[in-house]
């Protein structure tokens, strides 16, 4: 047992590996909405993950030789699509934002743009007598705008933050699980903020009539 404890602490201090966190996707999330019906009409949806990719590095000396790359691009796209699919009757993905004249000529009632603005991660490894733990905090922010013929309906920057803890595992490999779980929960909270902000904007449903 003593040898195991010594080896665990040794593994935290030395070696150097990159442990990839798996792609994150929350799917559709449950939101509280003031309107029972979806917003009518066709809306163009442009999603830009922006800055939601980062290599999370430990703070302090413990596990400092290791890193945890986190790529949330695809998870962000699919999560936004699934979440807003519960708010709008018709969503159509576009590869670039559309200008007003193009938007109208294509028959869209409006356009939604969601952009990943920032990803911050804090990972700390804490040695214990027999085991070591890794605590990770992930904070995400994203901007959302909704424009219709009447002008801008929604324009906000929102965030989701979460903390998770895991066993450090051999050679600090458990940090990947801590990062993944914290990122997943932070993404879920961000999607709730986006979904409820849009779904509870009365002007959206007035514009959709």
PDB file of C-alpha atoms in Angstrom:
ATOM      1  CA  UNK A   1       0.000   0.000   0.000  1.00  0.00           C
ATOM      2  CA  UNK A   2       2.852   2.371   0.833  1.00  0.00           C
ATOM      3  CA  UNK A   3       4.485   1.599  -2.504  1.00  0.00           C
ATOM      4  CA  UNK A   4       1.207   2.384  -4.256  1.00  0.00           C
ATOM      5  CA  UNK A   5       0.963   5.742  -2.500  1.00  0.00           C
ATOM      6  CA  UNK A   6       4.542   6.622  -3.398  1.00  0.00           C
ATOM      7  CA  UNK A   7       3.971   5.614  -7.031  1.00  0.00           C
ATOM      8  CA  UNK A   8       0.778   7.652  -7.239  1.00  0.00           C
ATOM      9  CA  UNK A   9       2.559  10.758  -6.020  1.00  0.00           C
ATOM     10  CA  UNK A  10       5.488  10.089  -8.338  1.00  0.00           C
ATOM     11  CA  UNK A  11       3.133   9.778 -11.306  1.00  0.00           C
ATOM     12  CA  UNK A  12       1.552  13.121 -10.466  1.00  0.00           C
ATOM     13  CA  UNK A  13       4.899  14.870 -10.500  1.00  0.00           C
ATOM     14  CA  UNK A  14       6.622  13.413 -13.566  1.00  0.00           C
ATOM     15  CA  UNK A  15       6.016  12.186 -17.073  1.00  0.00           C
ATOM     16  CA  UNK A  16       4.381  14.112 -19.867  1.00  0.00           C
ATOM     17  CA  UNK A  17       1.245  13.120 -21.796  1.00  0.00           C
ATOM     18  CA  UNK A  18      -1.669  14.800 -23.514  1.00  0.00           C
ATOM     19  CA  UNK A  19      -4.956  13.198 -22.485  1.00  0.00           C
ATOM     20  CA  UNK A  20      -7.719  14.196 -24.889  1.00  0.00           C
ATOM     21  CA  UNK A  21     -11.166  14.850 -23.437  1.00  0.00           C
ATOM     22  CA  UNK A  22     -13.863  13.314 -25.652  1.00  0.00           C
ATOM     23  CA  UNK A  23     -16.007  15.566 -27.868  1.00  0.00           C
ATOM     24  CA  UNK A  24     -18.796  17.109 -25.817  1.00  0.00           C
ATOM     25  CA  UNK A  25     -22.464  17.176 -26.865  1.00  0.00           C
ATOM     26  CA  UNK A  26     -25.413  17.666 -24.547  1.00  0.00           C
ATOM     27  CA  UNK A  27     -28.163  17.216 -27.127  1.00  0.00           C
ATOM     28  CA  UNK A  28     -31.451  18.957 -26.443  1.00  0.00           C
ATOM     29  CA  UNK A  29     -31.806  20.274 -22.907  1.00  0.00           C
ATOM     30  CA  UNK A  30     -34.927  20.859 -20.843  1.00  0.00           C
ATOM     31  CA  UNK A  31     -35.849  24.528 -20.614  1.00  0.00           C
ATOM     32  CA  UNK A  32     -38.586  26.525 -18.918  1.00  0.00           C
ATOM     33  CA  UNK A  33     -40.498  28.490 -21.570  1.00  0.00           C
ATOM     34  CA  UNK A  34     -43.322  30.987 -21.220  1.00  0.00           C
ATOM     35  CA  UNK A  35     -44.773  29.971 -24.604  1.00  0.00           C
ATOM     36  CA  UNK A  36     -46.211  26.531 -25.276  1.00  0.00           C
ATOM     37  CA  UNK A  37     -45.845  26.842 -29.054  1.00  0.00           C
ATOM     38  CA  UNK A  38     -42.671  27.054 -31.098  1.00  0.00           C
ATOM     39  CA  UNK A  39     -41.812  30.257 -32.955  1.00  0.00           C
ATOM     40  CA  UNK A  40     -43.370  29.963 -36.405  1.00  0.00           C
ATOM     41  CA  UNK A  41     -41.610  30.422 -39.729  1.00  0.00           C
ATOM     42  CA  UNK A  42     -38.228  29.570 -41.256  1.00  0.00           C
ATOM     43  CA  UNK A  43     -35.132  30.821 -39.471  1.00  0.00           C
ATOM     44  CA  UNK A  44     -31.542  30.617 -40.689  1.00  0.00           C
ATOM     45  CA  UNK A  45     -29.131  29.317 -38.062  1.00  0.00           C
ATOM     46  CA  UNK A  46     -25.425  30.123 -38.107  1.00  0.00           C
ATOM     47  CA  UNK A  47     -23.288  28.547 -35.382  1.00  0.00           C
ATOM     48  CA  UNK A  48     -19.636  29.480 -34.905  1.00  0.00           C
ATOM     49  CA  UNK A  49     -17.779  27.570 -32.141  1.00  0.00           C
ATOM     50  CA  UNK A  50     -15.198  30.342 -32.168  1.00  0.00           C
ATOM     51  CA  UNK A  51     -12.878  30.054 -29.186  1.00  0.00           C
ATOM     52  CA  UNK A  52     -14.258  26.882 -27.598  1.00  0.00           C
ATOM     53  CA  UNK A  53     -11.083  24.832 -28.067  1.00  0.00           C
ATOM     54  CA  UNK A  54      -8.305  24.898 -25.524  1.00  0.00           C
ATOM     55  CA  UNK A  55      -5.542  22.879 -23.935  1.00  0.00           C
ATOM     56  CA  UNK A  56      -6.231  22.706 -20.197  1.00  0.00           C
ATOM     57  CA  UNK A  57      -3.023  22.693 -18.166  1.00  0.00           C
ATOM     58  CA  UNK A  58      -2.729  21.930 -14.438  1.00  0.00           C
ATOM     59  CA  UNK A  59      -2.048  24.712 -11.968  1.00  0.00           C
ATOM     60  CA  UNK A  60       0.880  24.164  -9.643  1.00  0.00           C
ATOM     61  CA  UNK A  61       3.533  21.449  -9.855  1.00  0.00           C
ATOM     62  CA  UNK A  62       1.285  18.413  -9.477  1.00  0.00           C
ATOM     63  CA  UNK A  63       0.580  16.833 -12.896  1.00  0.00           C
ATOM     64  CA  UNK A  64       2.252  19.876 -14.461  1.00  0.00           C
ATOM     65  CA  UNK A  65       3.924  17.780 -17.169  1.00  0.00           C
ATOM     66  CA  UNK A  66       0.539  16.681 -18.486  1.00  0.00           C
ATOM     67  CA  UNK A  67      -2.064  18.500 -20.578  1.00  0.00           C
ATOM     68  CA  UNK A  68      -5.730  17.961 -21.439  1.00  0.00           C
ATOM     69  CA  UNK A  69      -6.789  19.161 -24.920  1.00  0.00           C
ATOM     70  CA  UNK A  70     -10.500  19.993 -25.050  1.00  0.00           C
ATOM     71  CA  UNK A  71     -12.235  20.430 -28.410  1.00  0.00           C
ATOM     72  CA  UNK A  72     -15.857  21.493 -28.062  1.00  0.00           C
ATOM     73  CA  UNK A  73     -16.534  22.641 -31.635  1.00  0.00           C
ATOM     74  CA  UNK A  74     -18.749  19.817 -32.868  1.00  0.00           C
ATOM     75  CA  UNK A  75     -20.428  19.380 -29.503  1.00  0.00           C
ATOM     76  CA  UNK A  76     -21.261  23.076 -29.424  1.00  0.00           C
ATOM     77  CA  UNK A  77     -22.784  23.011 -32.913  1.00  0.00           C
ATOM     78  CA  UNK A  78     -24.950  19.968 -32.278  1.00  0.00           C
ATOM     79  CA  UNK A  79     -26.011  21.155 -28.804  1.00  0.00           C
ATOM     80  CA  UNK A  80     -27.106  24.574 -30.108  1.00  0.00           C
ATOM     81  CA  UNK A  81     -28.982  22.939 -32.991  1.00  0.00           C
ATOM     82  CA  UNK A  82     -30.802  20.507 -30.700  1.00  0.00           C
ATOM     83  CA  UNK A  83     -31.630  23.148 -28.081  1.00  0.00           C
ATOM     84  CA  UNK A  84     -33.009  25.752 -30.494  1.00  0.00           C
ATOM     85  CA  UNK A  85     -34.881  23.037 -32.358  1.00  0.00           C
ATOM     86  CA  UNK A  86     -37.199  23.035 -29.333  1.00  0.00           C
ATOM     87  CA  UNK A  87     -37.856  26.763 -29.747  1.00  0.00           C
ATOM     88  CA  UNK A  88     -38.306  27.238 -33.522  1.00  0.00           C
ATOM     89  CA  UNK A  89     -40.597  25.372 -35.897  1.00  0.00           C
ATOM     90  CA  UNK A  90     -38.103  25.467 -38.760  1.00  0.00           C
ATOM     91  CA  UNK A  91     -34.349  25.881 -38.496  1.00  0.00           C
ATOM     92  CA  UNK A  92     -32.035  25.725 -41.487  1.00  0.00           C
ATOM     93  CA  UNK A  93     -28.269  25.702 -41.057  1.00  0.00           C
ATOM     94  CA  UNK A  94     -26.283  28.214 -43.116  1.00  0.00           C
ATOM     95  CA  UNK A  95     -22.514  28.187 -43.656  1.00  0.00           C
ATOM     96  CA  UNK A  96     -22.134  31.972 -43.365  1.00  0.00           C
ATOM     97  CA  UNK A  97     -24.342  34.714 -41.876  1.00  0.00           C
ATOM     98  CA  UNK A  98     -26.862  36.067 -44.392  1.00  0.00           C
ATOM     99  CA  UNK A  99     -27.350  39.747 -45.146  1.00  0.00           C
ATOM    100  CA  UNK A 100     -30.799  41.308 -44.788  1.00  0.00           C
ATOM    101  CA  UNK A 101     -31.695  41.328 -48.489  1.00  0.00           C
ATOM    102  CA  UNK A 102     -30.466  37.747 -48.987  1.00  0.00           C
ATOM    103  CA  UNK A 103     -32.325  36.638 -45.888  1.00  0.00           C
ATOM    104  CA  UNK A 104     -35.617  38.073 -47.114  1.00  0.00           C
ATOM    105  CA  UNK A 105     -35.233  36.883 -50.705  1.00  0.00           C
ATOM    106  CA  UNK A 106     -34.574  33.359 -49.452  1.00  0.00           C
ATOM    107  CA  UNK A 107     -37.854  33.445 -47.555  1.00  0.00           C
ATOM    108  CA  UNK A 108     -36.475  33.412 -44.039  1.00  0.00           C
ATOM    109  CA  UNK A 109     -38.400  35.122 -41.269  1.00  0.00           C
ATOM    110  CA  UNK A 110     -35.182  35.791 -39.386  1.00  0.00           C
ATOM    111  CA  UNK A 111     -31.659  34.680 -38.551  1.00  0.00           C
ATOM    112  CA  UNK A 112     -30.058  33.279 -35.403  1.00  0.00           C
ATOM    113  CA  UNK A 113     -26.319  33.586 -34.823  1.00  0.00           C
ATOM    114  CA  UNK A 114     -24.696  31.755 -31.917  1.00  0.00           C
ATOM    115  CA  UNK A 115     -20.968  32.186 -31.385  1.00  0.00           C
ATOM    116  CA  UNK A 116     -18.650  30.619 -28.838  1.00  0.00           C
ATOM    117  CA  UNK A 117     -16.848  33.522 -27.167  1.00  0.00           C
ATOM    118  CA  UNK A 118     -14.583  32.054 -24.511  1.00  0.00           C
ATOM    119  CA  UNK A 119     -13.472  28.882 -22.753  1.00  0.00           C
ATOM    120  CA  UNK A 120     -11.608  28.996 -19.453  1.00  0.00           C
ATOM    121  CA  UNK A 121     -10.383  25.951 -17.585  1.00  0.00           C
ATOM    122  CA  UNK A 122      -8.841  25.487 -14.147  1.00  0.00           C
ATOM    123  CA  UNK A 123      -7.404  22.082 -13.225  1.00  0.00           C
ATOM    124  CA  UNK A 124      -5.784  21.317  -9.874  1.00  0.00           C
ATOM    125  CA  UNK A 125      -4.292  17.991  -8.758  1.00  0.00           C
ATOM    126  CA  UNK A 126      -4.408  17.398  -5.008  1.00  0.00           C
ATOM    127  CA  UNK A 127      -2.206  14.607  -3.576  1.00  0.00           C
ATOM    128  CA  UNK A 128      -3.692  12.403  -0.865  1.00  0.00           C
ATOM    129  CA  UNK A 129      -2.203   9.775   1.426  1.00  0.00           C
ATOM    130  CA  UNK A 130      -3.419   6.841  -0.686  1.00  0.00           C
ATOM    131  CA  UNK A 131      -5.057   8.548  -3.644  1.00  0.00           C
ATOM    132  CA  UNK A 132      -4.778  11.802  -5.521  1.00  0.00           C
ATOM    133  CA  UNK A 133      -7.733  13.723  -6.940  1.00  0.00           C
ATOM    134  CA  UNK A 134      -8.094  16.170  -9.800  1.00  0.00           C
ATOM    135  CA  UNK A 135     -10.594  19.020  -9.638  1.00  0.00           C
ATOM    136  CA  UNK A 136     -11.557  20.846 -12.827  1.00  0.00           C
ATOM    137  CA  UNK A 137     -13.630  23.974 -13.372  1.00  0.00           C
ATOM    138  CA  UNK A 138     -14.788  24.839 -16.889  1.00  0.00           C
ATOM    139  CA  UNK A 139     -16.403  28.154 -17.817  1.00  0.00           C
ATOM    140  CA  UNK A 140     -17.943  28.736 -21.254  1.00  0.00           C
ATOM    141  CA  UNK A 141     -19.470  31.854 -22.754  1.00  0.00           C
ATOM    142  CA  UNK A 142     -21.368  32.380 -25.990  1.00  0.00           C
ATOM    143  CA  UNK A 143     -23.222  35.214 -27.683  1.00  0.00           C
ATOM    144  CA  UNK A 144     -26.641  34.783 -29.252  1.00  0.00           C
ATOM    145  CA  UNK A 145     -28.450  37.165 -31.571  1.00  0.00           C
ATOM    146  CA  UNK A 146     -31.811  36.824 -33.267  1.00  0.00           C
ATOM    147  CA  UNK A 147     -32.698  39.273 -36.040  1.00  0.00           C
ATOM    148  CA  UNK A 148     -35.997  39.566 -37.906  1.00  0.00           C
ATOM    149  CA  UNK A 149     -37.580  42.082 -40.263  1.00  0.00           C
ATOM    150  CA  UNK A 150     -38.512  44.156 -37.204  1.00  0.00           C
ATOM    151  CA  UNK A 151     -34.847  44.407 -36.176  1.00  0.00           C
ATOM    152  CA  UNK A 152     -32.853  42.757 -33.433  1.00  0.00           C
ATOM    153  CA  UNK A 153     -34.990  40.648 -31.126  1.00  0.00           C
ATOM    154  CA  UNK A 154     -32.308  39.026 -28.972  1.00  0.00           C
ATOM    155  CA  UNK A 155     -28.735  40.105 -28.301  1.00  0.00           C
ATOM    156  CA  UNK A 156     -26.973  38.652 -25.258  1.00  0.00           C
ATOM    157  CA  UNK A 157     -23.786  36.992 -24.049  1.00  0.00           C
ATOM    158  CA  UNK A 158     -24.395  34.051 -21.726  1.00  0.00           C
ATOM    159  CA  UNK A 159     -22.275  31.602 -19.767  1.00  0.00           C
ATOM    160  CA  UNK A 160     -22.201  28.183 -18.170  1.00  0.00           C
ATOM    161  CA  UNK A 161     -19.801  27.090 -15.440  1.00  0.00           C
ATOM    162  CA  UNK A 162     -19.290  23.730 -13.727  1.00  0.00           C
ATOM    163  CA  UNK A 163     -16.817  21.919 -11.487  1.00  0.00           C
ATOM    164  CA  UNK A 164     -16.106  18.199 -11.333  1.00  0.00           C
ATOM    165  CA  UNK A 165     -13.654  16.022  -9.399  1.00  0.00           C
ATOM    166  CA  UNK A 166     -12.164  12.645 -10.294  1.00  0.00           C
ATOM    167  CA  UNK A 167      -9.479  10.249  -9.141  1.00  0.00           C
ATOM    168  CA  UNK A 168      -6.128  11.251 -10.639  1.00  0.00           C
ATOM    169  CA  UNK A 169      -5.560   7.711 -11.928  1.00  0.00           C
ATOM    170  CA  UNK A 170      -2.232   6.389 -13.202  1.00  0.00           C
ATOM    171  CA  UNK A 171       0.065   9.103 -14.557  1.00  0.00           C
ATOM    172  CA  UNK A 172      -2.658  11.736 -14.058  1.00  0.00           C
ATOM    173  CA  UNK A 173      -4.834  10.154 -16.759  1.00  0.00           C
ATOM    174  CA  UNK A 174      -7.970  10.673 -14.650  1.00  0.00           C
ATOM    175  CA  UNK A 175      -7.808  14.370 -15.397  1.00  0.00           C
ATOM    176  CA  UNK A 176      -9.398  13.735 -18.788  1.00  0.00           C
ATOM    177  CA  UNK A 177     -12.573  12.442 -17.110  1.00  0.00           C
ATOM    178  CA  UNK A 178     -12.658  15.453 -14.799  1.00  0.00           C
ATOM    179  CA  UNK A 179     -12.284  17.846 -17.747  1.00  0.00           C
ATOM    180  CA  UNK A 180     -14.878  16.023 -19.829  1.00  0.00           C
ATOM    181  CA  UNK A 181     -17.480  15.896 -17.066  1.00  0.00           C
ATOM    182  CA  UNK A 182     -17.007  19.556 -16.111  1.00  0.00           C
ATOM    183  CA  UNK A 183     -17.168  20.619 -19.772  1.00  0.00           C
ATOM    184  CA  UNK A 184     -20.319  18.583 -20.382  1.00  0.00           C
ATOM    185  CA  UNK A 185     -22.103  20.162 -17.423  1.00  0.00           C
ATOM    186  CA  UNK A 186     -20.886  23.651 -18.327  1.00  0.00           C
ATOM    187  CA  UNK A 187     -22.193  23.096 -21.861  1.00  0.00           C
ATOM    188  CA  UNK A 188     -25.555  21.895 -20.525  1.00  0.00           C
ATOM    189  CA  UNK A 189     -25.887  25.002 -18.345  1.00  0.00           C
ATOM    190  CA  UNK A 190     -24.924  27.241 -21.265  1.00  0.00           C
ATOM    191  CA  UNK A 191     -27.539  25.592 -23.503  1.00  0.00           C
ATOM    192  CA  UNK A 192     -30.209  26.123 -20.828  1.00  0.00           C
ATOM    193  CA  UNK A 193     -29.277  29.814 -20.715  1.00  0.00           C
ATOM    194  CA  UNK A 194     -29.426  30.115 -24.504  1.00  0.00           C
ATOM    195  CA  UNK A 195     -32.667  28.173 -24.845  1.00  0.00           C
ATOM    196  CA  UNK A 196     -34.509  29.989 -22.054  1.00  0.00           C
ATOM    197  CA  UNK A 197     -33.273  33.425 -23.119  1.00  0.00           C
ATOM    198  CA  UNK A 198     -34.588  32.950 -26.643  1.00  0.00           C
ATOM    199  CA  UNK A 199     -37.739  31.031 -25.707  1.00  0.00           C
ATOM    200  CA  UNK A 200     -38.833  33.668 -23.196  1.00  0.00           C
ATOM    201  CA  UNK A 201     -38.410  36.662 -25.494  1.00  0.00           C
ATOM    202  CA  UNK A 202     -41.969  37.835 -26.199  1.00  0.00           C
ATOM    203  CA  UNK A 203     -40.926  39.897 -29.231  1.00  0.00           C
ATOM    204  CA  UNK A 204     -39.840  36.718 -30.996  1.00  0.00           C
ATOM    205  CA  UNK A 205     -43.340  35.265 -30.877  1.00  0.00           C
ATOM    206  CA  UNK A 206     -44.947  38.551 -31.851  1.00  0.00           C
ATOM    207  CA  UNK A 207     -42.630  38.723 -34.877  1.00  0.00           C
ATOM    208  CA  UNK A 208     -43.494  35.135 -35.773  1.00  0.00           C
ATOM    209  CA  UNK A 209     -47.237  35.771 -36.054  1.00  0.00           C
TER     210      UNK A 209
END
